Short mmCIF file of C-alpha atoms in Angstrom, two decimals:
data_model
loop_
_atom_site.label_atom_id
_atom_site.label_comp_id
_atom_site.label_asym_id
_atom_site.label_seq_id
_atom_site.Cartn_x
_atom_site.Cartn_y
_atom_site.Cartn_z
CA MET A 1455 114.30 106.10 111.64
CA ALA A 1456 115.80 105.29 115.17
CA ALA A 1457 112.29 106.22 116.34
CA MET A 1458 110.75 103.52 114.31
CA GLY A 1459 112.86 101.00 115.54
CA GLY A 1460 112.11 101.63 119.00
CA ILE A 1461 108.51 102.39 118.56
CA PHE A 1462 108.22 98.77 116.75
CA ALA A 1463 110.14 97.02 119.48
CA GLY A 1464 108.11 98.70 122.25
CA VAL A 1465 104.82 97.97 120.76
CA ASP A 1466 105.96 94.27 119.46
CA ALA A 1467 106.93 93.65 123.32
CA ALA A 1468 103.48 95.25 124.71
CA MET A 1469 101.29 93.63 122.44
CA ALA A 1470 102.84 90.24 123.48
CA GLU A 1471 102.22 91.10 127.07
CA VAL A 1472 98.83 92.41 126.71
CA ARG A 1473 97.66 89.50 124.19
CA GLY A 1474 99.65 86.70 126.09
CA GLN A 1475 100.80 85.34 122.64
CA ASP A 1476 104.10 85.97 120.93
CA ASP A 1477 102.76 85.46 117.06
CA TYR A 1478 102.64 87.48 113.82
CA VAL A 1479 99.89 89.64 114.59
CA ASN A 1480 102.23 91.51 117.44
CA SER A 1481 104.51 92.12 114.50
CA ALA A 1482 101.55 93.46 112.21
CA VAL A 1483 100.70 95.65 115.04
CA ALA A 1484 104.42 97.43 115.68
CA GLY A 1485 104.96 97.79 111.90
CA CYS A 1486 101.95 99.78 111.39
CA ALA A 1487 102.86 101.98 114.51
CA ALA A 1488 106.18 102.29 112.91
CA GLY A 1489 104.69 103.06 109.51
CA LEU A 1490 102.52 105.81 111.29
CA ILE A 1491 105.40 107.40 112.65
CA ALA A 1492 107.30 107.76 109.22
CA GLY A 1493 104.16 109.42 108.03
CA ILE A 1494 103.65 111.76 110.84
CA ARG A 1495 107.43 112.66 110.68
CA LYS A 1496 106.63 113.78 107.12
CA ARG A 1497 103.16 115.58 108.48
CA SER A 1498 101.12 113.59 105.91
CA ILE A 1499 98.18 111.60 106.67
CA PRO A 1500 98.25 109.54 103.54
CA ALA A 1501 101.75 108.68 104.11
CA ALA A 1502 101.23 107.78 107.38
CA LEU A 1503 98.51 105.28 106.59
CA GLY A 1504 100.33 103.90 103.74
CA GLY A 1505 103.47 103.57 106.04
CA CYS A 1506 101.29 101.64 108.48
CA ALA A 1507 99.55 99.56 105.77
CA PHE A 1508 103.04 98.82 103.91
CA PHE A 1509 104.97 97.82 107.47
CA ALA A 1510 102.00 95.94 108.82
CA THR A 1511 102.24 93.63 106.07
CA ALA A 1512 105.77 93.11 105.52
CA MET A 1513 106.73 92.79 109.23
CA GLY A 1514 103.22 90.46 109.55
CA SER A 1515 104.18 88.26 106.24
CA TYR A 1516 107.85 88.17 107.55
CA GLU A 1517 107.08 86.76 110.96
CA MET A 1518 104.30 84.73 109.80
CA THR A 1519 106.50 82.77 107.28
CA GLY A 1520 109.44 82.18 109.90
CA GLY A 1521 111.50 85.01 109.31
CA PHE A 1522 115.27 84.27 109.25
CA GLU A 1523 114.57 80.87 110.75
CA GLY A 1524 111.77 79.96 108.38
CA LYS A 1525 109.43 77.44 108.41
CA MET A 1526 111.78 74.38 108.99
CA HIS A 1527 113.55 75.62 111.79
CA GLY A 1528 113.62 73.00 114.45
CA MET A 1529 112.49 70.12 112.07
CA SER A 1530 114.58 66.50 111.59
CA ARG A 1531 116.30 66.25 108.33
CA ASP A 1532 113.91 63.66 107.27
CA GLU A 1533 110.92 66.18 108.14
CA ARG A 1534 112.52 68.86 106.11
CA ASP A 1535 113.15 66.37 103.17
CA GLU A 1536 109.58 65.31 103.36
CA TYR A 1537 108.80 68.97 103.29
CA ARG A 1538 110.50 69.62 100.45
CA ALA A 1539 109.61 66.87 98.48
CA GLY A 1540 105.68 67.69 99.15
CA LEU A 1541 106.62 71.19 97.64
CA PHE A 1542 107.45 69.59 94.16
CA ALA A 1543 106.01 67.49 91.47
CA SER A 1544 107.85 64.06 91.03
CA THR A 1545 109.23 63.43 87.65
CA GLU A 1546 106.85 60.56 87.06
CA ASP A 1547 103.82 63.06 87.99
CA MET A 1548 104.96 65.43 85.25
CA LYS A 1549 105.35 62.62 82.60
CA LYS A 1550 101.28 61.37 83.57
CA THR A 1551 100.34 65.05 83.00
CA MET A 1552 102.02 65.55 80.02
CA LEU A 1553 100.91 62.44 78.60
CA GLU A 1554 97.13 63.32 79.64
CA LYS A 1555 97.35 66.56 77.75
CA GLU A 1556 98.88 64.85 74.70
CA ALA A 1557 95.92 62.70 74.88
#
């Protein structure tokens, strides 16, 4: 398990250095490498490929969505309120939709 963490951190840093960007792709590649290590320890190619796919998807998605900081990290209070308001329909919009369905 410690080897997976070390491989992940090393590959993540190496990818950032090679690509010159620090984004979700680095985490996805590092997740794949860590998953391969897990499968190799089990001496199973299907487990290695499955681990690669799972960890690449999980870590890439986690990084792409903002990780612990989230998408709203660094936004002002007004920007956060505007972002949240855009996620949900207002009650007036919902009433309009219900009236249109009844008509």
